[in-house]
Amino acid sequence: MAFRITYSVLEADLSQLHREFDTTLSQMERNLGTEFPSWIDGKPFQSGVFLDDKNPAKITQTLARFHSVPTSEIDRIMDISEKAQKAWGATPWQERVKIIKNAAELISERRLEIAAVMSLEVGKNRMESLGDVEESADLFRYYAGQMEEANGFYKPLGKLSPNEKTGSYLKPFGIFAVISPFNFPMALAAGMSGAALLGGNSVVLKPSSETPWCGQKLYECLRDAGLPNGVFQVVHGPGGSLGNALVNHPKIKGLAFTGSKEVGMKLMRVMTSDYAKPCLLEMGVKNPAIVCAKADLDKAVEGCMRSAFGMSGQKCSALSRVYVHRSLQKEFTEQFIQKAQSLKIGDPTMQENYLGPVINEKAYNRHMSAVTEAKKDGKILLGGENLRTHTKYKDGYFVEPILASLPRGHRLIRDELFTPFLLLDTFDTLEEAVQQANQCDYGLTAGVFSEVESDVNYFMEHIEAGVLYANRKTGATTGAWPGVQAFSGWKGSGSTGKGGCGPYYVSQFMREQSQTRMQ
Ligand code: NAD
């Protein structure tokens, strides 16, 4: 593959890539049902109690079985992690960088295999899955680069007298719990874990119970890259019991979490119960886009559709509210519906399908109840049928993408759904649109379409979100990349004000110590 896969690849000759993907997928499918362990101290842990990894596109299919870890093992895991961290934290940072860079190369080498696994277990289409895998490798490279640029985060400081030597060192906290969501099972697990590891912390990763196989793949890459035993342990099990017990353990010195606001805020309280431990939370979303009177309609329609319905609305950057200038409402709606109706829904591993299923029954039910509510309280402009009444779709959590309008103030305009559900509203002035867009507890991404620079400037100045895009046809609000778009959640979308993919990320996994030596 000569070109670079990102989330914004639109036109390139992909035929060779598709052939390679098909071959790899067939190989993976021949080995479905394999049992995998959790990983404690570099050794496989087999409890005999399984977490079954299901295919959301074929609900009855078990992809693999994972030995889950009982909470009674947590003390032992923490002792191992504590010991391993002491040696890892004392390892020269250049050596840590080397191992993480090696792991990035392995992820890139194994991208087809990992993407095939991801497409099966998450229901992402193949290009999105390949993008997720490549992003995780680039996150490792970008974060390793941050260590190098900052000279391992050592900086000489000033002197108050000629006979003193001073300096600032960033040092590891200790053991980080990393808890990742289902939707970017490589990029988010790798990004949070990689930054913590580069900082000299040890990590216990609990991947989403929907995506244990990607967790296994990440473990294999770090292990094969030369990471010492015990520095990175992977435990499988339910969030409510295992994840909760992990975060509550007194030896945990920091938490990196990405997931819903509901769970994140609960964990934040745990992390401040003894004293305030570092707690990097990336949480829920309800991202808006504004289509101004002088927008290029073609760009706006394509960009909004890709961001609202790509990955079945399950990207953290997905578009869920679009504010369209009243003068463009009719045209925008007609063109959007026409374009969206041409999207192919089906098995996400097949090249021709753009939309796969949503992740599980809970998400499916959430989507379908929102459809009922929107029919009752507003107007559905696109979709609304129960796809699972069709033979073609009955075996998976397939849903129709929705475009709807609802009265202002409705709960569906505020609450996160995390399914392909776009709400349309109209406005007369840009000030009004921005005000409506900001009336929300979340603030991750936002987009604007206008050919007038002052509109774009006003939007950039006043919108309350951490990741902004203007006139982006490949995605109104989606498609961030390491070192290109820092991904910082404002308001209820994040706790730190400094995003993954951005220049200030790695230092958050370390604590500062200044040293003054009199000579
Ligand atoms: P989730 O909150 O249900 O689960 C996230 C992780 O937390 C999983 O590993 C889960 O097992 C674990 N967990 C659940 N309950 C727990 C508990 N009590 N204690 C400890 N761990 C627990 O989220 P999800 O459904 O996997 O992912 C979707 C959510 O993630 C959406 O809200 C989405 O907006 C958010 N998200 C945000 C970003 C961002 O950058 N802001 C990125 C990706 C996803």
XYZ file of C-alpha atoms and ligand atoms in Angstrom:
563
model
C 0.000 0.000 0.000
C 1.765 3.107 -1.207
C -0.640 5.696 0.208
C -1.464 6.640 3.732
C -4.767 5.524 5.214
C -6.533 8.127 7.315
C -10.217 8.781 7.938
C -10.253 11.301 5.093
C -9.207 9.056 2.194
C -11.741 9.817 -0.528
C -10.179 8.995 -3.827
C -7.307 6.633 -4.441
C -6.883 3.338 -6.190
C -7.816 1.007 -3.390
C -8.255 -2.209 -5.367
C -5.029 -3.824 -4.152
C -5.868 -2.906 -0.566
C -9.345 -4.413 -0.860
C -7.930 -7.655 -2.238
C -5.465 -7.898 0.632
C -8.196 -7.165 3.145
C -10.456 -9.878 1.692
C -7.682 -12.471 1.894
C -6.859 -11.579 5.493
C -10.512 -11.548 6.493
C -11.020 -15.075 5.115
C -8.000 -16.274 7.090
C -9.366 -14.736 10.301
C -12.829 -16.166 9.703
C -11.390 -19.660 9.488
C -10.301 -19.409 13.140
C -13.394 -17.996 14.794
C -14.215 -19.264 18.274
C -10.605 -19.264 19.523
C -10.106 -18.874 23.282
C -7.820 -16.048 24.421
C -6.426 -15.356 27.895
C -6.137 -12.141 29.884
C -2.472 -11.135 30.355
C -0.968 -10.883 33.832
C 2.797 -10.459 34.330
C 3.439 -11.466 30.725
C 1.697 -14.782 31.298
C -1.630 -15.924 29.918
C -4.306 -16.010 32.608
C -7.105 -18.511 32.153
C -9.995 -18.322 34.575
C -12.390 -20.610 32.714
C -15.026 -17.884 32.975
C -15.556 -16.437 29.539
C -16.412 -13.114 28.043
C -17.862 -13.955 24.643
C -16.935 -11.607 21.809
C -19.995 -11.280 19.577
C -20.372 -10.014 16.037
C -22.908 -7.145 16.022
C -23.613 -7.841 12.333
C -24.418 -11.521 13.069
C -25.664 -11.619 16.614
C -25.530 -15.395 16.986
C -21.877 -15.583 15.921
C -19.234 -15.850 18.653
C -16.003 -14.444 17.238
C -13.737 -15.441 20.109
C -13.884 -16.233 23.833
C -11.841 -14.368 26.415
C -10.907 -15.587 29.881
C -12.154 -12.865 32.203
C -10.362 -11.818 35.369
C -12.175 -12.127 38.710
C -11.894 -9.128 41.040
C -10.089 -11.406 43.542
C -7.032 -11.216 41.222
C -6.734 -7.434 41.390
C -4.399 -7.319 44.436
C -1.948 -9.659 42.700
C -2.124 -7.681 39.462
C -1.390 -4.469 41.364
C 1.629 -5.973 43.157
C 3.058 -7.077 39.806
C 2.325 -3.717 38.239
C 3.954 -1.847 41.110
C 7.140 -3.883 40.888
C 7.317 -3.655 37.107
C 6.775 0.101 37.204
C 9.799 0.682 39.417
C 12.108 -0.848 36.820
C 10.263 0.666 33.852
C 10.211 4.148 35.404
C 13.982 3.875 35.951
C 14.580 2.778 32.349
C 16.130 5.611 30.291
C 13.364 7.415 28.415
C 15.199 6.803 25.128
C 14.732 3.059 25.659
C 11.013 3.511 26.401
C 10.679 5.565 23.213
C 12.426 2.848 21.212
C 10.034 0.150 22.407
C 6.932 2.244 21.698
C 8.246 3.081 18.221
C 8.887 -0.635 17.612
C 5.303 -1.328 18.626
C 4.101 1.303 16.122
C 5.939 -0.535 13.343
C 4.371 -3.837 14.382
C 0.884 -2.314 14.407
C 1.452 -0.975 10.883
C 2.787 -4.340 9.699
C -0.237 -6.137 11.168
C -2.822 -3.564 10.071
C -4.832 -5.835 7.803
C -5.220 -8.532 10.437
C -6.114 -6.054 13.187
C -8.525 -4.163 10.918
C -10.268 -7.411 9.967
C -10.725 -8.259 13.659
C -12.042 -4.765 14.317
C -14.480 -4.824 11.458
C -15.878 -8.093 12.796
C -16.117 -7.171 16.461
C -17.113 -3.479 16.225
C -19.055 -3.517 12.960
C -16.910 -0.745 11.430
C -16.458 -0.738 7.703
C -13.032 -1.800 6.444
C -11.673 1.668 5.604
C -12.681 3.041 9.013
C -11.102 0.005 10.678
C -7.856 0.451 8.763
C -7.884 4.135 9.716
C -8.287 3.263 13.409
C -5.351 0.830 13.283
C -3.094 3.266 11.438
C -4.057 6.034 13.846
C -2.965 3.935 16.809
C 0.470 3.407 15.219
C 0.755 7.130 14.490
C -0.268 7.973 18.043
C 2.639 5.883 19.325
C 5.010 7.660 16.918
C 3.672 11.122 17.692
C 3.760 10.650 21.458
C 7.252 9.126 21.296
C 8.245 12.256 19.374
C 6.942 14.388 22.239
C 9.352 12.670 24.637
C 12.225 13.303 22.225
C 11.349 16.930 21.587
C 11.137 17.604 25.306
C 14.384 15.773 26.042
C 12.505 13.276 28.240
C 10.825 16.230 29.954
C 13.905 17.531 31.694
C 14.470 21.277 31.561
C 17.211 23.258 33.305
C 15.745 26.206 35.249
C 17.142 29.553 36.439
C 19.467 30.407 39.312
C 19.013 32.766 42.235
C 22.668 32.374 43.252
C 25.752 31.361 41.254
C 26.310 28.169 43.226
C 23.000 26.430 42.567
C 21.931 24.063 39.846
C 18.216 23.747 39.236
C 16.010 21.761 36.919
C 12.487 20.538 36.286
C 11.871 16.829 35.791
C 8.622 15.167 34.840
C 8.360 11.821 36.588
C 5.869 8.953 36.402
C 2.929 8.735 38.804
C 3.038 4.928 39.180
C 0.288 2.619 37.985
C -2.277 3.951 35.496
C -5.615 2.239 34.934
C -6.630 2.642 31.294
C -10.287 2.058 30.496
C -11.268 2.287 26.851
C -14.572 2.358 24.925
C -15.736 0.147 22.072
C -15.736 2.630 19.210
C -12.000 3.168 18.581
C -10.716 0.006 20.208
C -7.157 0.386 18.924
C -6.597 4.132 18.684
C -8.039 4.981 22.080
C -6.614 2.025 24.017
C -3.219 2.536 22.332
C -3.209 6.319 22.681
C -3.965 6.372 26.401
C -1.728 3.378 27.177
C 1.158 4.563 24.980
C 1.321 8.001 26.589
C 1.187 6.509 30.096
C 3.944 4.014 29.233
C 6.194 6.628 27.634
C 5.896 8.616 30.851
C 7.336 5.642 32.780
C 4.071 4.430 34.295
C 2.914 0.849 34.246
C -0.537 0.241 32.788
C -3.408 -2.084 33.475
C -5.732 -1.903 30.478
C -9.337 -2.961 30.647
C -10.634 -2.806 27.090
C -14.337 -2.494 26.416
C -16.060 -5.833 26.927
C -17.393 -5.393 23.362
C -13.860 -5.319 21.885
C -11.535 -7.679 23.756
C -9.951 -8.997 20.550
C -8.504 -5.607 19.637
C -7.170 -5.452 23.222
C -5.436 -8.773 22.602
C -3.916 -7.458 19.350
C -2.585 -4.352 21.072
C -1.071 -6.506 23.806
C 0.693 -8.695 21.240
C 2.227 -5.663 19.493
C 3.588 -4.166 22.725
C 4.857 -7.520 23.957
C 6.565 -8.322 20.646
C 8.087 -4.844 20.609
C 10.036 -5.730 23.753
C 7.976 -4.271 26.596
C 9.048 -6.021 29.819
C 6.582 -8.360 31.551
C 4.139 -6.760 33.956
C 4.510 -3.232 32.579
C 1.388 -3.580 30.452
C -1.263 -6.013 31.654
C -4.587 -6.579 29.927
C -7.597 -7.740 31.904
C -10.916 -8.695 30.379
C -14.255 -8.403 32.104
C -17.311 -6.247 32.661
C -16.853 -2.548 33.404
C -19.291 -2.448 36.322
C -17.412 -5.115 38.305
C -13.818 -5.531 37.052
C -13.338 -1.951 35.758
C -14.817 -0.534 38.923
C -12.646 -2.720 41.195
C -9.556 -1.712 39.233
C -10.153 2.020 39.549
C -11.005 1.649 43.239
C -7.715 -0.086 44.058
C -5.495 2.063 46.319
C -2.371 1.278 44.263
C -3.862 2.970 41.185
C -2.200 6.363 40.929
C -3.864 7.658 37.784
C -6.757 6.971 35.439
C -7.118 7.506 31.703
C -10.708 6.846 30.703
C -12.630 7.328 27.483
C -16.319 6.515 27.436
C -19.675 7.894 28.481
C -20.129 10.883 30.751
C -22.203 8.781 33.116
C -19.372 6.307 33.793
C -16.587 8.907 33.581
C -18.098 11.185 36.216
C -18.593 8.225 38.552
C -14.923 7.296 38.177
C -13.836 10.900 38.710
C -15.417 10.777 42.170
C -13.501 7.575 42.951
C -10.228 9.206 41.857
C -10.744 12.073 44.299
C -11.859 10.040 47.292
C -8.456 9.774 49.116
C -6.706 12.671 47.472
C -6.887 14.152 43.968
C -5.253 11.649 41.635
C -4.777 12.477 37.945
C -7.894 11.594 36.048
C -7.901 12.094 32.288
C -11.466 11.722 31.105
C -12.751 11.935 27.544
C -16.532 11.594 27.627
C -19.828 11.985 25.779
C -20.654 14.155 22.791
C -23.438 15.884 20.838
C -21.539 17.630 18.056
C -23.093 20.448 15.961
C -22.483 21.854 12.472
C -23.697 25.167 11.091
C -24.508 25.654 7.408
C -24.523 29.394 6.678
C -26.422 31.241 3.943
C -23.261 31.511 1.838
C -22.218 27.880 2.226
C -21.079 25.669 -0.630
C -24.021 23.296 -0.452
C -22.229 20.385 -2.073
C -19.463 20.470 0.542
C -21.963 20.949 3.359
C -24.250 18.072 2.388
C -21.392 15.624 1.817
C -19.511 16.695 4.958
C -22.589 16.502 7.179
C -23.672 13.149 5.825
C -20.259 11.564 6.276
C -19.950 12.854 9.811
C -23.484 12.005 10.908
C -23.679 8.498 9.487
C -20.074 7.302 9.138
C -19.464 4.381 11.495
C -23.217 4.419 12.186
C -22.981 7.628 14.194
C -20.714 5.991 16.751
C -17.664 8.234 16.398
C -16.945 10.543 19.296
C -16.726 13.262 16.654
C -20.005 12.257 14.956
C -22.365 14.993 13.904
C -25.726 14.903 15.683
C -27.141 18.410 15.224
C -27.120 20.499 12.051
C -28.245 24.133 11.976
C -29.057 25.252 8.426
C -29.747 28.822 7.308
C -33.448 29.187 6.591
C -32.774 30.130 2.945
C -31.026 26.785 2.318
C -33.253 24.490 4.326
C -35.253 23.013 1.433
C -32.286 22.451 -0.834
C -30.058 21.109 1.932
C -32.727 18.685 3.134
C -33.531 17.374 -0.347
C -29.893 16.882 -1.302
C -29.022 15.341 2.058
C -31.876 12.828 1.841
C -30.985 11.933 -1.735
C -27.356 11.319 -0.824
C -28.142 9.412 2.360
C -30.584 7.125 0.576
C -27.740 5.913 -1.614
C -25.705 4.696 1.384
C -25.325 0.952 1.511
C -26.132 -0.688 4.822
C -24.982 -4.214 5.557
C -22.141 -6.497 6.640
C -19.348 -3.981 7.349
C -16.621 -6.380 6.278
C -17.918 -6.248 2.687
C -16.332 -3.613 0.481
C -19.607 -2.192 -0.820
C -21.161 -1.399 2.569
C -20.740 2.003 4.194
C -22.885 1.494 7.295
C -22.566 -1.499 9.566
C -24.693 -2.254 12.612
C -24.668 -0.399 15.930
C -22.646 -2.085 18.627
C -25.213 -3.906 20.764
C -28.821 -4.358 21.779
C -28.696 -1.416 24.166
C -27.614 0.939 21.357
C -30.194 -0.569 18.993
C -32.987 -0.048 21.541
C -31.792 3.496 22.291
C -31.988 4.323 18.575
C -35.398 2.763 18.067
C -36.937 4.505 21.111
C -35.554 7.822 19.870
C -37.252 7.144 16.526
C -40.570 6.582 18.309
C -40.080 9.731 20.386
C -39.137 11.842 17.359
C -42.187 10.586 15.448
C -44.377 11.602 18.384
C -42.829 14.993 19.180
C -41.428 16.146 15.832
C -40.926 15.077 12.257
C -38.800 12.332 10.761
C -37.410 13.469 7.406
C -35.336 10.395 6.559
C -35.500 6.788 7.767
C -37.552 5.500 10.673
C -38.282 1.971 9.565
C -37.372 -1.030 11.679
C -34.737 -2.617 9.446
C -34.694 -5.834 11.408
C -38.099 -6.807 10.049
C -36.232 -7.429 6.743
C -34.620 -10.838 6.241
C -31.377 -9.196 5.108
C -30.954 -7.322 8.378
C -32.637 -9.471 10.995
C -29.409 -11.109 12.228
C -27.604 -7.891 13.220
C -28.151 -4.641 15.081
C -28.822 -2.733 11.859
C -30.663 0.572 11.976
C -31.721 3.129 9.410
C -29.929 6.474 9.590
C -32.284 9.236 10.674
C -32.723 12.905 9.808
C -35.364 14.505 12.030
C -36.511 17.848 13.328
C -37.759 18.506 16.854
C -38.946 21.540 18.785
C -36.139 23.474 20.498
C -35.536 22.356 24.073
C -36.415 18.709 23.337
C -34.324 16.228 25.322
C -33.078 14.472 22.170
C -31.313 17.699 21.196
C -29.285 17.563 24.434
C -28.887 13.877 25.260
C -26.271 11.712 23.618
C -27.620 8.846 21.486
C -24.425 7.672 19.800
C -26.283 6.189 16.825
C -26.866 7.547 13.262
C -29.428 10.150 14.281
C -29.115 13.700 12.953
C -31.349 16.549 14.099
C -31.967 19.486 11.784
C -32.886 23.008 12.873
C -32.989 26.305 10.957
C -31.714 29.769 11.859
C -31.819 33.365 10.660
C -28.590 34.758 12.089
C -25.242 33.130 12.761
C -25.356 34.445 16.343
C -28.583 32.508 16.873
C -27.100 29.329 15.356
C -24.002 29.476 17.535
C -26.108 30.135 20.607
C -28.282 27.088 19.871
C -25.218 24.951 19.134
C -23.698 25.949 22.481
C -26.825 25.060 24.444
C -25.510 21.666 25.356
C -23.423 20.154 28.162
C -20.975 18.654 25.679
C -18.294 20.300 23.552
C -15.965 18.052 21.567
C -16.152 18.835 17.832
C -18.054 21.364 15.702
C -18.119 22.400 12.058
C -19.142 25.361 9.954
C -19.810 25.791 6.232
C -19.539 29.283 4.769
C -17.578 30.888 1.950
C -17.529 34.130 3.947
C -14.434 34.461 6.115
C -16.112 36.605 8.773
C -18.703 33.833 9.354
C -15.918 31.306 9.889
C -14.090 33.718 12.205
C -17.239 34.337 14.251
C -17.833 30.597 14.575
C -14.235 29.878 15.612
C -14.382 32.665 18.179
C -17.703 31.793 19.820
C -18.388 28.074 19.522
C -17.784 26.086 22.717
C -15.909 23.003 21.542
C -12.322 21.795 21.393
C -12.037 20.570 17.767
C -13.254 22.889 15.022
C -13.510 22.473 11.273
C -14.534 24.857 8.491
C -15.793 23.777 5.041
C -14.649 20.188 5.367
C -16.224 17.974 2.713
C -14.546 14.801 4.011
C -16.284 15.273 7.364
C -18.050 18.285 8.879
C -16.959 17.327 12.394
C -15.016 14.072 12.022
C -11.589 12.799 10.990
C -8.970 13.936 13.531
C -5.398 12.670 13.239
C -2.387 12.610 15.624
C -0.352 15.778 15.369
C -2.895 17.302 12.967
C -5.999 17.881 15.079
C -5.636 17.937 18.861
C -8.753 16.322 20.276
C -9.739 18.166 23.409
C -13.202 17.761 24.929
C -14.655 20.941 26.419
C -17.416 21.081 29.063
C -18.919 17.622 29.717
C -16.817 16.042 26.963
C -13.503 16.046 28.805
C -11.780 16.797 32.071
C -8.325 18.130 31.274
C -8.583 20.778 28.547
C -5.700 19.101 26.685
C -6.517 16.569 24.013
C -5.247 13.260 22.727
C -3.559 13.670 19.293
C -2.299 17.047 20.542
C 1.033 18.542 21.613
C 0.347 18.674 25.370
C -0.906 15.119 25.868
C 2.037 13.048 27.104
C 3.114 15.442 29.855
C -0.226 14.899 31.589
C 0.861 11.375 32.492
C 3.758 12.704 34.568
C 4.223 14.854 37.662
C 6.726 17.618 37.994
C 9.623 17.621 40.410
C 11.999 20.527 40.578
C 15.453 19.858 41.967
C 17.847 22.420 43.399
C 21.400 21.359 44.171
C 23.832 23.716 45.887
C 27.357 23.364 44.554
P -19.043 3.226 28.345
O -18.963 4.408 29.240
O -20.244 2.379 28.422
O -17.785 2.258 28.601
C -16.456 2.714 28.507
C -15.545 1.774 29.268
O -15.852 1.866 30.666
C -15.719 0.301 28.912
O -14.461 -0.341 28.930
C -16.601 -0.226 30.031
O -16.451 -1.618 30.230
C -16.065 0.572 31.205
N -16.979 0.720 32.358
C -18.332 0.736 32.353
N -18.794 0.915 33.621
C -17.710 1.016 34.424
C -17.523 1.216 35.823
N -18.558 1.340 36.651
N -16.264 1.266 36.293
C -15.196 1.167 35.464
N -15.301 0.958 34.142
C -16.546 0.897 33.617
O -18.814 3.769 26.850
P -18.875 2.964 25.493
O -20.289 2.610 25.196
O -17.848 1.892 25.455
O -18.387 4.097 24.474
C -19.237 5.111 23.995
C -19.061 6.386 24.787
O -17.709 6.827 24.708
C -19.883 7.529 24.228
O -20.430 8.234 25.303
C -18.868 8.378 23.487
O -19.222 9.731 23.385
C -17.674 8.205 24.349
N -16.425 8.494 23.658
C -15.856 9.714 23.834
C -14.673 10.042 23.200
C -14.034 11.371 23.389
O -12.926 11.589 22.882
N -14.649 12.290 24.117
C -14.061 9.096 22.379
C -14.670 7.859 22.204
C -15.852 7.564 22.851
